[in-house]
Coordinates of C-alpha atoms in Angstrom, one line a residue:
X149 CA 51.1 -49.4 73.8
X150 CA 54.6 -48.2 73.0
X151 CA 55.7 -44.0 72.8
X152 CA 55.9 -44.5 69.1
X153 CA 52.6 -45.8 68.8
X154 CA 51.0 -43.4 71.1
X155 CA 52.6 -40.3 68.9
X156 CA 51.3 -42.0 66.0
X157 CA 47.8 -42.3 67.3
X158 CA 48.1 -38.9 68.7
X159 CA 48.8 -38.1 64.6
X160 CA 46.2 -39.3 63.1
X161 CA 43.7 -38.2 65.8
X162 CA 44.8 -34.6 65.3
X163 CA 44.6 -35.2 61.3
X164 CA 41.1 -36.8 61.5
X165 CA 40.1 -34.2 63.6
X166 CA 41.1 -31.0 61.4
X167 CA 40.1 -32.8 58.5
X168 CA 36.6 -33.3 60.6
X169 CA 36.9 -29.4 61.2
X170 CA 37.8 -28.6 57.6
X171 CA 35.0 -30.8 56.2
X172 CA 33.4 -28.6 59.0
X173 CA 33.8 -25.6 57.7
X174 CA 33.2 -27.0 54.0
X175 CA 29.9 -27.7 54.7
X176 CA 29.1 -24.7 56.3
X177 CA 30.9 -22.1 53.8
X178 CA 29.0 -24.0 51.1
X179 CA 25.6 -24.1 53.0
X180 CA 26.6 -19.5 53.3
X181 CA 27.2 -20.0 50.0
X182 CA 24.1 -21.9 48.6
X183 CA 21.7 -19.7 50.9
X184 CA 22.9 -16.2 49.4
X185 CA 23.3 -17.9 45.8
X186 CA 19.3 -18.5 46.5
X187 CA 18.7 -15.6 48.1
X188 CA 20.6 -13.7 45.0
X189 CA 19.0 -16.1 42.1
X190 CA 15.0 -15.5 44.1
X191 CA 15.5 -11.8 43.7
X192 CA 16.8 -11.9 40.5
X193 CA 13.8 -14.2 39.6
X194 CA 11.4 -12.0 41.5
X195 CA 12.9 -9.2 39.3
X196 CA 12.3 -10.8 36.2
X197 CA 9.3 -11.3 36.8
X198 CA 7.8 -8.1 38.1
X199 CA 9.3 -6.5 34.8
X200 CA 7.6 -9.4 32.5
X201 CA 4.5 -9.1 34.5
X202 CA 4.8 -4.7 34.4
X203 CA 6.0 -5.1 30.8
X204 CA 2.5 -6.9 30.1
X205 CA 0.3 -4.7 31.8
X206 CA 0.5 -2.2 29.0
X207 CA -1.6 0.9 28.9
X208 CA -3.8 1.6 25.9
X209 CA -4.0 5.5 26.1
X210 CA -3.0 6.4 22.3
X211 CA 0.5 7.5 23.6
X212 CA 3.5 7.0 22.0
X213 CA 5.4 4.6 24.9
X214 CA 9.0 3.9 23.0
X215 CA 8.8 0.6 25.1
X216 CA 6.2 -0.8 23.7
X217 CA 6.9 -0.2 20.3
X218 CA 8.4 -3.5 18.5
X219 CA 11.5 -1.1 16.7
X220 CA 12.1 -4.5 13.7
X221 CA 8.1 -4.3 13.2
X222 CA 8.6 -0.4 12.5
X223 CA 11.7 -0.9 10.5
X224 CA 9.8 -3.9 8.3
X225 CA 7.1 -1.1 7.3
X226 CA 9.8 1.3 6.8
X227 CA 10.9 -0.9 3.7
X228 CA 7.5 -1.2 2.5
X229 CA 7.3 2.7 3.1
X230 CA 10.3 3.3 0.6
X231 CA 9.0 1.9 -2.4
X232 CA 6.4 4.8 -4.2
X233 CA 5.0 5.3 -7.6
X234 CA 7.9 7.1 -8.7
X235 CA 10.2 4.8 -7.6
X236 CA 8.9 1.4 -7.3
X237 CA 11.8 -0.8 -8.0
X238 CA 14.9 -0.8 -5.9
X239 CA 18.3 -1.9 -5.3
X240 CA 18.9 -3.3 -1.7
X241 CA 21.6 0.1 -1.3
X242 CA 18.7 2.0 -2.3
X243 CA 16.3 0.6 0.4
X244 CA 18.9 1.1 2.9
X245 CA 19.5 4.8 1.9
X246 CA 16.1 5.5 1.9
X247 CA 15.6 3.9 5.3
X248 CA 18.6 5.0 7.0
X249 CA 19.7 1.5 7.5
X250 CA 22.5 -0.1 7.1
X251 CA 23.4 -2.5 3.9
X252 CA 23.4 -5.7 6.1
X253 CA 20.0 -4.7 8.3
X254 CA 18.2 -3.9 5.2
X255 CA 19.2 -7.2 3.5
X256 CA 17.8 -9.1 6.4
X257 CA 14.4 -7.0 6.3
X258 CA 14.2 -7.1 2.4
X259 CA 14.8 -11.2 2.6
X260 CA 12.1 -11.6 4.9
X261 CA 9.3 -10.1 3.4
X262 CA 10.6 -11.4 0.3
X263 CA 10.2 -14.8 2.2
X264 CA 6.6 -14.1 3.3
X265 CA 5.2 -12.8 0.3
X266 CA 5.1 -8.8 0.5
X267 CA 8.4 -8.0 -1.8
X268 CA 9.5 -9.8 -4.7
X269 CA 12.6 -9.8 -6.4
X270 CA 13.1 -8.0 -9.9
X271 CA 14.0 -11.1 -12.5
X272 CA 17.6 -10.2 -14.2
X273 CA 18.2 -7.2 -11.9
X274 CA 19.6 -6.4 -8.5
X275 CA 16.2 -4.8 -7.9
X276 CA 12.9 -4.9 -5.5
X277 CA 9.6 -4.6 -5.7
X278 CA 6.2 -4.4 -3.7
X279 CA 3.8 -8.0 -4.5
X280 CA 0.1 -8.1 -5.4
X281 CA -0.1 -9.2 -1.7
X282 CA 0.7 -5.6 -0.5
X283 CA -2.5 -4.7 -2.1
X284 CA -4.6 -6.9 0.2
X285 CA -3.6 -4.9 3.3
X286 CA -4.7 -1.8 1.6
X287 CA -8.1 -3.2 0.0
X288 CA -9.0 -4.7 3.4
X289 CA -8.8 -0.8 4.9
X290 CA -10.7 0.3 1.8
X291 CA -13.1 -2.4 1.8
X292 CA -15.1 -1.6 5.3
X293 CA -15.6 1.7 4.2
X294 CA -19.2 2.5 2.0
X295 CA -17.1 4.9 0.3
X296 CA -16.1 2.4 -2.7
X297 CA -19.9 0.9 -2.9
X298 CA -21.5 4.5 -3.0
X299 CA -19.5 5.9 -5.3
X300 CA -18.9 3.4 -8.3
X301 CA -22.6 4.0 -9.6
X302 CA -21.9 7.7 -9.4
X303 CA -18.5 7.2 -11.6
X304 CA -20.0 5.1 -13.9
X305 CA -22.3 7.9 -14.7
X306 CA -19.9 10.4 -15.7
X307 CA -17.4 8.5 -18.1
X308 CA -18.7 8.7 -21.6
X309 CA -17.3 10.1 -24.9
X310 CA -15.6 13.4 -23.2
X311 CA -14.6 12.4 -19.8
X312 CA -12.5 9.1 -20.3
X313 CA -12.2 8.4 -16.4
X314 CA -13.5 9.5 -13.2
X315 CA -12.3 8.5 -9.7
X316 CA -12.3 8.8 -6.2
X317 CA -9.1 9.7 -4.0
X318 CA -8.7 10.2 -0.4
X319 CA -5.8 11.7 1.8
X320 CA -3.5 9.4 2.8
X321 CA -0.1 11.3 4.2
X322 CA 0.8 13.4 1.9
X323 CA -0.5 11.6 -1.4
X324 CA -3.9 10.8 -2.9
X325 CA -4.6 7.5 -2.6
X326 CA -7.4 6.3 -5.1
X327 CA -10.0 4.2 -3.7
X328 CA -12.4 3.8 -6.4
X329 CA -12.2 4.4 -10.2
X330 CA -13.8 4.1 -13.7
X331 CA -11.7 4.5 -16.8
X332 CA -13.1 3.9 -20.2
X333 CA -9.6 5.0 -21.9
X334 CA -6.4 7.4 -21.5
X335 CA -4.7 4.5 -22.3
X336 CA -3.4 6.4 -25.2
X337 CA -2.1 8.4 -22.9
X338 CA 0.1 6.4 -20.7
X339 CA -1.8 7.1 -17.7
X340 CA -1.8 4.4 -15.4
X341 CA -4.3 5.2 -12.6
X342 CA -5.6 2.6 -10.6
X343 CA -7.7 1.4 -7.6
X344 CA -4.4 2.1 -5.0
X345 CA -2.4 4.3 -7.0
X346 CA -1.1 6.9 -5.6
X347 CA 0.0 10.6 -6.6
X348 CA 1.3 13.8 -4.7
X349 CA -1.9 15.6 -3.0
X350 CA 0.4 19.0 -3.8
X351 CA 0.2 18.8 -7.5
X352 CA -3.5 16.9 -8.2
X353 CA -7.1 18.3 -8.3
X354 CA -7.9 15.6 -6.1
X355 CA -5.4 16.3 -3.5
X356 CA -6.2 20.3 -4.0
X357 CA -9.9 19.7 -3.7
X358 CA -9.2 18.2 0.0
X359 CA -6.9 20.6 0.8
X360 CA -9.0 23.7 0.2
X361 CA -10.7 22.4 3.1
X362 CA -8.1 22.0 5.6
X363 CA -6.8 24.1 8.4
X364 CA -3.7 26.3 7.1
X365 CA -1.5 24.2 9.7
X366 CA -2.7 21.1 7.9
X367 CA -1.9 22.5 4.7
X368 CA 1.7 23.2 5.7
X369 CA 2.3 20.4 7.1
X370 CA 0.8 18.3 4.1
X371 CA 2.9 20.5 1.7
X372 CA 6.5 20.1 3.9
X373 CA 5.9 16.7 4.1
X374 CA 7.9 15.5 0.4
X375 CA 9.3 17.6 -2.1
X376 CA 7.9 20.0 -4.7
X377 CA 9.4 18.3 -7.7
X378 CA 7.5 19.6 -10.8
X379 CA 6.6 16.9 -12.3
X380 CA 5.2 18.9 -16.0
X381 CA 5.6 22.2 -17.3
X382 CA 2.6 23.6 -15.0
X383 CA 2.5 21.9 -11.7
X384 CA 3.4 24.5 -8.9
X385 CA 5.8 24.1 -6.3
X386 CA 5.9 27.4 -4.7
X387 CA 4.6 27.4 -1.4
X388 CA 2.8 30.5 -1.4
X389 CA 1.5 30.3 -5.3
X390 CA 0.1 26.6 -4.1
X391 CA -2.2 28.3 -1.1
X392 CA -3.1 31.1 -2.9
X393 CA -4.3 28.3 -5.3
X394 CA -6.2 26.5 -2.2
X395 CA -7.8 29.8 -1.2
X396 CA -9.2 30.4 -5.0
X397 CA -10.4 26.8 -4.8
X398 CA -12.4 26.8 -1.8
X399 CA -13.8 29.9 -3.0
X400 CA -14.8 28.4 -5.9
X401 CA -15.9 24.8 -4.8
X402 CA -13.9 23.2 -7.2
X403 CA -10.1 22.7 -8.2
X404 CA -9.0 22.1 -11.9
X405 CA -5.7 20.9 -13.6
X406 CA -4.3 21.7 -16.3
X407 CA -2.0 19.2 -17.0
X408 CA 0.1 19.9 -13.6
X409 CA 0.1 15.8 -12.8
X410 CA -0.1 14.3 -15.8
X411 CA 0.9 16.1 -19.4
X412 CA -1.6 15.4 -21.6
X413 CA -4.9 15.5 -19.2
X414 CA -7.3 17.4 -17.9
X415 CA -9.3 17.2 -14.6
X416 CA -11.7 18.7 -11.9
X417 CA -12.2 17.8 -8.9
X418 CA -14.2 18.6 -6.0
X419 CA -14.3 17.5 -2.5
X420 CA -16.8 15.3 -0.8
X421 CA -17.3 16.2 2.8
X422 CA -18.5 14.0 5.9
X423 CA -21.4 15.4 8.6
X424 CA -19.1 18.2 9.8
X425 CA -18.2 19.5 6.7
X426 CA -14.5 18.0 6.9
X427 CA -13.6 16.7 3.2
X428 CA -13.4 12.8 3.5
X429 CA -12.4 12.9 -0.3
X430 CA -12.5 14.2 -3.7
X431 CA -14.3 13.2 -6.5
X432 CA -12.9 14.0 -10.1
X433 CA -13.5 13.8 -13.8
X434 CA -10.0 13.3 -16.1
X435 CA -10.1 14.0 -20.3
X436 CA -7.4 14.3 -22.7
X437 CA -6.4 17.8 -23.5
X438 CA -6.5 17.0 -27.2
X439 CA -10.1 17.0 -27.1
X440 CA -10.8 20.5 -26.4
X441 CA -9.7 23.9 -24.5
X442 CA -9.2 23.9 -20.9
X443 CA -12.1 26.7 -20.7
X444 CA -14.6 24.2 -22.7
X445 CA -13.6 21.3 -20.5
X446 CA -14.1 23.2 -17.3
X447 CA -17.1 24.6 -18.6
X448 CA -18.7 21.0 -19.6
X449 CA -17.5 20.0 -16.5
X450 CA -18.3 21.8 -13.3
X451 CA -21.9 21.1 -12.9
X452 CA -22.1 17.1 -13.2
X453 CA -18.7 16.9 -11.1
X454 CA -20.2 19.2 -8.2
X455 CA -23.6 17.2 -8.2
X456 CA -21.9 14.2 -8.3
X457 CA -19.7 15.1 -4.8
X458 CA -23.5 16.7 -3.7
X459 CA -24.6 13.3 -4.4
X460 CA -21.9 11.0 -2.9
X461 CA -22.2 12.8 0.1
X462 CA -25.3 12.8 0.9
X463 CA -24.8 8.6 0.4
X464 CA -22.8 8.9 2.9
X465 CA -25.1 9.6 5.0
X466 CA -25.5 6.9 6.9
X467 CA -22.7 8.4 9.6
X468 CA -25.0 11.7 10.2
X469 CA -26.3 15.1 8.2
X470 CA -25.1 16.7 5.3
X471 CA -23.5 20.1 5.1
X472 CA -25.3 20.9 1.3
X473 CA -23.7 24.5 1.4
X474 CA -20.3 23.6 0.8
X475 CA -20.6 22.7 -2.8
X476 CA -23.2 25.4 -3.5
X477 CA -21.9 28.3 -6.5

């Protein structure tokens, strides 16, 4: 073998053997490489999956845990939440206003429940409004409750040719929420009260009937809870004038209005407690003011409405004793 070919050999045997050594070292950075990308993606998995598995094991103890609270669920009901009786139709800017959302994230909300049934859209208008299906959630909640059942016979019996309607409201928030009603007219008078209507507790015998009843803190808290918009020439909005008007109520049994909701009407009310003497409603009698004097109504009125509430309580039954002394004069 010649020099040349020797030094040539000698070439190529170096070069195969750092290639060997960088194919070497290849291997072995990438094998480093692989076994802390592993280790790195395992404990990132393991990770994962302790917080799935911790964020499944949630504890039921009534508490308010921010983390388990589903925020676009919450903000869905807060758009069903800013259509009332007073305003039921709204403009998408409204919704967002009201909800302290933005134009785009209430669009989004209002075209979903739209989608699914729960909002409709105003024909010829730029406008929103709760569906009939809306009213399915709310008879559900009403409709495992006796309260409905018992009290419909009672109702009946006091509509006739004086007392054009008589219902039954309960405290939902702020508002009265009427769970049960019998109306024979008022038509006439543009009252539209109905079976899930709602109307400020502040400003309603029904609402003031419960009220009566409740802790002062509860009574603030109830009254702080919307505005005081006087809503006809008599309904109070004064703080102080409205729970001097509780305390007169509860020492009388009863609450009347004289046209503080509604211009036009007249109503009683009195409350219908549960086994501890807590109001779980109000029962109340409604007639046109055109038909007599407030004093002739209330004095027509008092004794079938409180025997009525003595009556529907004592239906009620069913969950434990009666507390008769409450409605006693």
């Amino acid at each position: 073998m010649s020099s040349g070919q020797n030094k040539s050999f000698e070439n190529n045997a170096e070069n195969n053997s750092e290639n060997s050594a960088e194919k070497d070292d290849s291997e072995g950075a990438e094998k480093v490489t692989n076994k802390v990308t592993n280790k790195a993606t395992n404990k990132a998995t393991n990770k994962a999956t302790n917080k799935v598995a911790n964020n499944a094991s949630i504890k039921v103890d009534g508490q308010n845990d921010a983390k388990n609270t589903v925020q676009s669920l919450a903000k869905g009901f807060r758009i069903l939440e800013a259509f009332t009786a007073q305003e039921s139709k709204l403009t998408m800017a409204e919704v967002a206003r009201k909800t302290g959302m933005d134009n785009a994230t209430a669009f989004r909300f209002l075209n979903t429940l739209v989608n699914i049934g729960y909002v409709e859209r105003v024909e010829d208008s730029r406008q929103f409004r709760l569906s009939l299906k809306v009213l399915d959630l709310g008879f559900n909640a009403i409709s495992r409750q006796d309260l409905r059942t018992r009290a419909r016979p009672i109702l009946r019996s006091l509509v006739g040719e004086i007392n054009e309607a008589a219902s039954v409201g309960v405290l939902d928030g702020s508002d009265v929420l009427y769970a049960e009603r019998v109306q024979a007219g008022l038509t006439r008078l543009g009252v539209d009260i109905r079976i899930g209507s709602r109307v400020p507790a502040y400003s309603s015998a029904v609402g003031q009937a419960i009220l009566a009843w409740l802790p002062l803190e509860t009574q603030m808290h109830i009254l702080k809870a919307q505005p005081l918009l006087k809503l006809t020439e008599t309904t109070l909005t004064d703080v102080d004038a409205i729970l001097a008007r509780l305390k007169k109520i509860r020492e009388l049994g009863y609450a009347v209005s004289d046209q503080e909701t509604v211009s036009g009407l007249y109503v009683v009310a009195a409350p219908v407690f549960d086994v501890d003497g807590v109001p779980l409603a109000a029962l109340s009698v409604a007639a046109p003011a055109f038909h007599s004097s407030l004093e002739a109504f209330e004095a027509s009125t008092i004794e079938p409405v409180l025997k009525a509430a003595r009556d529907l309580s004592r239906a009620l039954q069913t969950t434990g004793g009666f507390i008769p002394h409450r409605f006693q004069r």
